[in-house]
XYZ file of N, CA and C in Angstrom:
570
model
N 15.864 28.915 70.833
C 15.472 27.530 71.038
C 14.159 27.231 70.337
N 13.259 28.214 70.329
C 11.955 28.009 69.717
C 12.086 27.735 68.215
N 12.968 28.490 67.510
C 13.179 28.286 66.075
C 13.726 26.897 65.806
N 14.651 26.422 66.658
C 15.220 25.090 66.504
C 14.126 24.026 66.646
N 13.251 24.192 67.639
C 12.137 23.257 67.829
C 11.200 23.273 66.632
N 10.960 24.476 66.087
C 10.089 24.615 64.918
C 10.669 23.869 63.723
N 11.999 24.005 63.503
C 12.648 23.293 62.400
C 12.582 21.782 62.608
N 12.746 21.328 63.862
C 12.657 19.893 64.138
C 11.256 19.362 63.862
N 10.229 20.141 64.214
C 8.861 19.687 63.947
C 8.580 19.677 62.444
N 9.154 20.637 61.719
C 8.990 20.632 60.257
C 9.681 19.418 59.648
N 10.873 19.075 60.165
C 11.584 17.905 59.643
C 10.814 16.625 59.941
N 10.215 16.548 61.130
C 9.412 15.366 61.475
C 8.207 15.268 60.554
N 7.581 16.420 60.260
C 6.438 16.430 59.340
C 6.872 16.033 57.937
N 8.102 16.410 57.553
C 8.599 16.078 56.213
C 8.694 14.577 56.016
N 9.027 13.873 57.098
C 9.118 12.420 56.990
C 7.767 11.797 56.665
N 6.683 12.498 56.967
C 5.344 11.994 56.716
C 4.792 12.468 55.380
N 5.395 13.503 54.792
C 4.929 14.021 53.506
C 5.220 13.032 52.389
N 4.242 12.830 51.551
C 4.461 12.044 50.342
C 4.483 13.045 49.195
N 5.679 13.230 48.639
C 5.887 14.222 47.590
C 6.177 13.502 46.287
N 5.440 13.882 45.270
C 5.624 13.329 43.931
C 6.271 14.409 43.062
N 7.345 14.050 42.361
C 8.009 14.965 41.436
C 7.672 14.511 40.028
N 7.205 15.439 39.194
C 6.793 15.108 37.836
C 7.083 16.292 36.916
N 7.120 16.031 35.590
C 7.285 17.144 34.648
C 6.082 18.096 34.703
N 6.326 19.357 34.432
C 5.280 20.365 34.416
C 4.296 20.100 33.276
N 3.039 20.424 33.519
C 2.011 20.402 32.476
C 1.882 21.814 31.922
N 1.550 21.920 30.632
C 1.479 23.234 29.988
C 0.517 24.206 30.664
N -0.542 23.711 31.253
C -1.543 24.603 31.838
C -1.181 25.074 33.252
N 0.016 24.798 33.730
C 0.402 25.133 35.097
C 1.246 26.397 35.233
N 1.611 27.023 34.139
C 2.563 28.137 34.195
C 2.090 29.253 35.126
N 0.841 29.679 35.016
C 0.358 30.770 35.871
C 0.372 30.385 37.345
N 0.016 29.145 37.647
C 0.069 28.682 39.038
C 1.497 28.703 39.567
N 2.461 28.339 38.716
C 3.861 28.337 39.138
C 4.368 29.759 39.360
N 3.931 30.704 38.520
C 4.301 32.105 38.743
C 3.758 32.594 40.081
N 2.535 32.210 40.423
C 1.947 32.613 41.706
C 2.726 32.007 42.868
N 3.080 30.745 42.758
C 3.871 30.089 43.797
C 5.226 30.784 43.930
N 5.845 31.100 42.791
C 7.136 31.785 42.790
C 7.031 33.134 43.508
N 6.007 33.901 43.167
C 5.852 35.227 43.761
C 5.641 35.131 45.275
N 4.775 34.241 45.710
C 4.517 34.073 47.151
C 5.789 33.628 47.871
N 6.518 32.724 47.267
C 7.761 32.232 47.859
C 8.788 33.356 47.983
N 8.965 34.129 46.931
C 9.944 35.225 46.962
C 9.549 36.256 48.011
N 8.288 36.663 48.004
C 7.829 37.686 48.967
C 7.973 37.210 50.413
N 7.760 35.929 50.643
C 7.765 35.404 52.003
C 9.157 35.009 52.483
N 9.891 34.284 51.665
C 11.141 33.681 52.130
C 12.376 34.565 51.976
N 12.342 35.555 51.080
C 13.553 36.361 50.858
C 13.516 37.710 51.559
N 12.451 38.004 52.288
C 12.305 39.323 52.906
C 13.392 39.618 53.939
N 14.043 38.603 54.461
C 15.121 38.832 55.424
C 16.408 39.286 54.733
N 16.545 39.006 53.435
C 17.783 39.329 52.717
C 17.644 40.463 51.706
N 16.414 40.791 51.329
C 16.178 41.816 50.309
C 15.102 42.790 50.773
N 15.263 44.066 50.372
C 14.253 45.067 50.718
C 13.108 45.023 49.701
N 12.082 45.821 49.953
C 10.876 45.822 49.118
C 11.198 46.121 47.646
N 12.036 47.122 47.390
C 12.387 47.483 46.009
C 13.101 46.329 45.300
N 14.002 45.668 45.994
C 14.723 44.543 45.403
C 13.778 43.383 45.103
N 12.859 43.100 46.007
C 11.888 42.024 45.774
C 11.017 42.347 44.568
N 10.565 43.593 44.460
C 9.749 43.983 43.302
C 10.556 43.857 42.012
N 11.838 44.196 42.051
C 12.690 44.062 40.866
C 12.838 42.596 40.472
N 12.995 41.726 41.463
C 13.108 40.287 41.189
C 11.830 39.774 40.533
N 10.704 40.296 40.981
C 9.406 39.832 40.481
C 9.000 40.462 39.146
N 9.829 41.335 38.620
C 9.542 41.968 37.339
C 9.165 40.897 36.317
N 8.038 41.080 35.661
C 7.539 40.063 34.723
C 8.529 39.750 33.604
N 9.320 40.726 33.194
C 10.289 40.458 32.130
C 11.303 39.411 32.556
N 11.754 39.464 33.802
C 12.734 38.474 34.246
C 12.069 37.131 34.503
N 10.798 37.126 34.913
C 10.094 35.871 35.170
C 9.751 35.138 33.880
N 9.525 35.865 32.799
C 9.103 35.209 31.559
C 10.190 34.314 30.975
N 11.422 34.498 31.412
C 12.509 33.681 30.879
C 12.545 32.284 31.491
N 11.700 32.027 32.470
C 11.727 30.725 33.141
C 11.327 29.566 32.247
N 10.397 29.797 31.349
C 9.826 28.695 30.592
C 10.092 28.848 29.092
N 11.327 29.157 28.739
C 11.704 29.334 27.341
C 12.113 27.998 26.739
N 12.269 27.998 25.426
C 12.692 26.783 24.728
C 14.020 26.292 25.312
N 14.135 24.994 25.446
C 15.361 24.403 25.967
C 15.324 24.184 27.466
N 14.200 24.507 28.104
C 14.103 24.286 29.540
C 13.162 23.127 29.837
N 13.394 22.517 30.977
C 12.495 21.488 31.481
C 12.169 21.872 32.920
N 10.903 21.728 33.257
C 10.433 22.107 34.590
C 9.850 20.892 35.287
N 10.257 20.711 36.538
C 9.710 19.649 37.372
C 8.888 20.286 38.481
N 7.771 19.638 38.780
C 6.832 20.136 39.776
C 6.774 19.146 40.932
N 6.729 19.681 42.146
C 6.537 18.857 43.345
C 5.073 18.958 43.754
N 4.461 17.797 43.978
C 3.064 17.719 44.388
C 2.956 16.989 45.709
N 2.085 17.484 46.562
C 1.780 16.817 47.822
C 0.264 16.883 47.992
N -0.372 15.736 48.127
C -1.834 15.670 48.234
C -2.520 16.419 47.093
N -2.042 16.198 45.876
C -2.580 16.822 44.661
C -2.479 18.346 44.659
N -1.602 18.900 45.470
C -1.369 20.339 45.514
C 0.064 20.617 45.083
N 0.252 21.608 44.212
C 1.596 21.997 43.791
C 2.275 22.712 44.949
N 3.442 22.198 45.354
C 4.155 22.771 46.498
C 5.555 23.260 46.137
N 5.964 23.093 44.883
C 7.273 23.575 44.472
C 7.557 23.255 43.026
N 8.610 23.883 42.495
C 9.048 23.561 41.135
C 10.495 23.972 40.941
N 11.100 23.385 39.942
C 12.466 23.723 39.558
C 12.565 23.695 38.035
N 13.445 24.533 37.494
C 13.597 24.651 36.046
C 15.067 24.534 35.656
N 15.344 23.665 34.695
C 16.695 23.460 34.165
C 16.735 23.958 32.726
N 17.647 24.878 32.462
C 17.884 25.327 31.095
C 18.974 24.425 30.525
N 18.564 23.512 29.633
C 19.504 22.526 29.082
C 20.479 23.138 28.090
N 20.133 24.260 27.499
C 21.026 24.905 26.533
C 22.221 25.525 27.252
N 21.947 26.236 28.338
C 23.005 26.938 29.071
C 23.480 26.186 30.314
N 22.932 24.979 30.546
C 23.322 24.147 31.688
C 23.146 24.925 32.995
N 21.983 25.566 33.107
C 21.737 26.499 34.204
C 20.423 26.164 34.916
N 20.450 26.284 36.225
C 19.237 26.176 37.022
C 18.616 27.562 37.047
N 17.421 27.681 36.501
C 16.774 28.987 36.445
C 15.793 29.216 37.588
N 15.375 28.157 38.258
C 14.409 28.346 39.340
C 14.376 27.132 40.251
N 14.257 27.409 41.543
C 13.911 26.406 42.541
C 13.056 27.156 43.566
N 11.784 26.829 43.599
C 10.877 27.501 44.520
C 10.017 26.469 45.227
N 9.846 26.680 46.510
C 8.984 25.830 47.323
C 7.995 26.743 48.041
N 6.742 26.316 48.086
C 5.719 27.074 48.802
C 6.194 27.264 50.241
N 6.113 28.483 50.780
C 6.615 28.738 52.139
C 6.054 27.808 53.211
N 4.826 27.360 53.079
C 4.256 26.446 54.076
C 4.904 25.063 54.027
N 5.630 24.765 52.951
C 6.287 23.470 52.795
C 7.810 23.597 52.787
N 8.306 24.799 53.057
C 9.760 25.041 53.041
C 10.445 24.284 54.168
N 11.704 23.955 53.952
C 12.569 23.304 54.940
C 12.072 21.898 55.313
N 11.456 21.234 54.343
C 10.963 19.878 54.581
C 11.533 18.878 53.569
N 12.567 19.283 52.836
C 13.232 18.370 51.909
C 12.681 18.386 50.494
N 11.685 19.204 50.230
C 11.075 19.244 48.898
C 12.041 19.849 47.884
N 12.710 20.935 48.259
C 13.692 21.548 47.367
C 14.793 20.569 47.005
N 15.241 19.807 47.984
C 16.284 18.809 47.739
C 15.785 17.738 46.767
N 14.554 17.262 46.948
C 14.000 16.263 46.025
C 13.898 16.819 44.611
N 13.472 18.064 44.503
C 13.404 18.702 43.182
C 14.790 18.774 42.547
N 15.790 19.174 43.335
C 17.151 19.309 42.812
C 17.739 17.960 42.407
N 17.475 16.920 43.167
C 17.980 15.595 42.793
C 17.374 15.148 41.467
N 16.102 15.437 41.259
C 15.452 15.108 39.988
C 16.065 15.924 38.857
N 16.275 17.208 39.096
C 16.880 18.088 38.096
C 18.289 17.622 37.742
N 19.074 17.262 38.737
C 20.443 16.805 38.479
C 20.463 15.478 37.726
N 19.519 14.593 38.020
C 19.423 13.334 37.255
C 19.101 13.630 35.787
N 18.223 14.587 35.555
C 17.900 14.992 34.186
C 19.134 15.558 33.498
N 19.898 16.365 34.216
C 21.127 16.937 33.656
C 22.117 15.830 33.300
N 22.283 14.862 34.189
C 23.185 13.740 33.915
C 22.707 12.931 32.712
N 21.406 12.712 32.602
C 20.844 11.987 31.451
C 21.120 12.725 30.149
N 21.209 14.048 30.243
C 21.503 14.872 29.067
C 22.997 15.112 28.892
N 23.809 14.407 29.692
C 25.274 14.496 29.639
C 25.801 15.903 29.934
N 25.075 16.626 30.773
C 25.526 17.932 31.246
C 26.536 17.682 32.356
N 27.722 18.260 32.198
C 28.806 17.986 33.132
C 28.871 18.958 34.302
N 28.382 20.185 34.093
C 28.434 21.172 35.156
C 27.163 22.012 35.117
N 26.601 22.293 36.287
C 25.439 23.158 36.401
C 25.840 24.470 37.047
N 25.190 25.545 36.621
C 25.398 26.847 37.242
C 24.060 27.359 37.764
N 24.138 28.243 38.733
C 22.926 28.865 39.272
C 23.282 30.255 39.782
N 22.392 31.185 39.545
C 22.486 32.516 40.115
C 21.591 32.483 41.352
N 22.181 32.255 42.509
C 21.439 31.997 43.739
C 21.130 33.287 44.487
N 19.926 33.368 45.012
C 19.588 34.473 45.901
C 20.427 34.329 47.175
N 20.598 35.419 47.889
C 21.333 35.348 49.149
C 20.655 34.363 50.104
N 19.344 34.294 50.029
C 18.568 33.410 50.893
C 18.870 31.941 50.626
N 19.189 31.598 49.380
C 19.335 30.191 49.004
C 20.772 29.686 48.945
N 21.755 30.516 49.252
C 23.162 30.095 49.156
C 23.424 28.862 50.028
N 22.951 28.872 51.257
C 23.157 27.728 52.151
C 22.524 26.454 51.617
N 21.345 26.580 51.013
C 20.661 25.432 50.408
C 21.530 24.812 49.324
N 22.036 25.645 48.410
C 22.865 25.112 47.327
C 24.182 24.530 47.853
N 24.778 25.193 48.829
C 26.020 24.653 49.418
C 25.774 23.267 50.002
N 24.617 23.077 50.641
C 24.313 21.771 51.242
C 24.176 20.679 50.193
N 23.948 21.072 48.932
C 23.821 20.115 47.828
C 25.112 19.996 47.018
N 26.190 20.621 47.493
C 27.484 20.482 46.835
C 27.829 21.566 45.833
N 27.045 22.630 45.786
C 27.358 23.736 44.868
C 28.435 24.609 45.503
N 29.333 25.101 44.657
C 30.454 25.905 45.106
C 30.210 27.372 44.775
N 30.428 28.214 45.755
C 30.330 29.661 45.562
C 31.482 30.106 44.670
N 31.165 30.848 43.609
C 32.201 31.338 42.703
C 32.440 32.840 42.863
N 31.338 33.599 42.931
C 31.485 35.048 42.930
C 30.171 35.708 43.299
N 30.279 36.904 43.886
C 29.099 37.728 44.119
C 28.783 38.463 42.820
N 27.514 38.459 42.427
C 27.081 39.144 41.213
C 25.803 39.909 41.519
N 25.408 40.759 40.580
C 24.143 41.480 40.708
C 23.290 41.156 39.494
N 21.991 41.031 39.725
C 21.082 40.782 38.606
C 21.225 41.906 37.597
N 21.379 41.547 36.329
C 21.592 42.564 35.302
C 20.307 42.962 34.589
N 19.234 42.210 34.774
C 17.994 42.489 34.055
C 17.115 43.500 34.787
N 17.588 44.009 35.897
C 16.772 44.939 36.672
C 17.559 46.214 36.959
N 16.836 47.324 37.179
C 17.483 48.612 37.425
C 17.985 48.738 38.864
N 17.332 48.068 39.777
C 17.735 48.082 41.183
C 18.836 47.033 41.361
N 19.858 47.340 42.162
C 20.918 46.364 42.405
C 20.400 45.257 43.323
N 20.511 44.023 42.826
C 20.064 42.861 43.579
C 21.243 41.896 43.684
N 21.905 41.852 44.852
C 23.059 40.962 44.993
C 22.643 39.494 45.012
N 23.441 38.688 44.325
C 23.221 37.248 44.250
C 24.583 36.556 44.287
N 24.559 35.240 44.269
C 25.796 34.459 44.252
C 25.798 33.569 43.020
N 26.890 33.599 42.273
C 27.065 32.687 41.153
C 27.690 31.423 41.707
N 27.026 30.283 41.498
C 27.476 29.014 42.062
C 27.497 27.939 40.981
N 28.350 26.943 41.178
C 28.460 25.850 40.211
C 28.554 24.507 40.930
N 28.208 23.465 40.191
C 28.403 22.099 40.690
C 28.863 21.234 39.536
N 29.950 20.535 39.750
C 30.499 19.605 38.777
C 29.761 18.277 38.920
N 29.061 17.850 37.872
C 28.331 16.584 37.905
C 29.170 15.442 37.340
N 29.931 15.739 36.294
C 30.809 14.770 35.635
C 32.150 15.445 35.388
N 33.239 14.697 35.340
C 34.539 15.338 35.098
C 34.646 15.888 33.675
N 35.346 17.011 33.557
C 35.636 17.597 32.257
C 36.801 16.858 31.616
N 36.807 16.794 30.271
C 38.014 16.341 29.592
C 39.005 17.506 29.591
N 40.212 17.300 29.100
C 41.267 18.314 29.164
C 40.861 19.604 28.465
N 40.269 19.515 27.283
C 39.858 20.707 26.539
C 38.776 21.469 27.307
N 37.804 20.753 27.846
C 36.726 21.395 28.603
C 37.277 22.081 29.852
N 38.247 21.451 30.503
C 38.855 22.050 31.685
C 39.594 23.327 31.322
N 40.305 23.312 30.193
C 41.004 24.508 29.732
C 40.017 25.636 29.462
N 38.926 25.326 28.768
C 37.893 26.330 28.480
C 37.299 26.892 29.767
N 37.006 26.019 30.732
C 36.438 26.461 32.002
C 37.407 27.388 32.736
N 38.692 27.072 32.684
C 39.702 27.904 33.335
C 39.779 29.265 32.678
N 39.791 29.313 31.349
C 39.848 30.581 30.617
C 38.619 31.425 30.913
N 37.448 30.790 30.903
C 36.206 31.524 31.192
C 36.242 32.051 32.618
N 36.703 31.258 33.562
C 36.800 31.692 34.954
C 37.729 32.899 35.088
N 38.865 32.850 34.407
C 39.795 33.986 34.444
C 39.180 35.228 33.838
N 38.457 35.043 32.731
C 37.840 36.178 32.037
C 36.714 36.777 32.867
N 35.848 35.927 33.410
C 34.665 36.391 34.136
C 35.025 36.847 35.536
N 35.842 36.078 36.244
C 36.081 36.355 37.659
C 37.436 36.989 37.935
N 38.325 37.008 36.959
C 39.623 37.611 37.146
C 40.495 36.893 38.169
N 40.276 35.594 38.355
C 41.037 34.800 39.331
C 42.379 34.400 38.775
């Protein structure tokens, strides 16, 4: 009962939060890495052990967040960065959604995702994919993402289970649907 009350008080506080979503500034990358690390260490500890968390935080895998072809949106509250999300426009992939643990479960992640999806629609991206942590599967499902398959991170030596998820933003034409079906059969063996 106490956890339920805590979530209700966080939701009530969220109604009072004024959150601004804006594009990332070039000088914010290190701050976003720090926010990402704190968020991963704090919020995923129930689903991943210490070795898995350290593997996720490997700098080589983190450096791919801000590569060419990506756009990053930052959530600000009272001039403080409280979250960010990254869309890879080349691969139509969500590479990051992180919210500061003190601001988690207050609708900030959802606001970031709505902004990201609007950007994807503006770029005529028809489907988004995400490699979701076990911790975030419920979050993505609540936003309409469909679970496709269990996968493991390939960039790390330690096995880190994740979920491959997709969301259809716009309908595919016949050729695109055929390609998606073939890729699904090849990748997932369905």
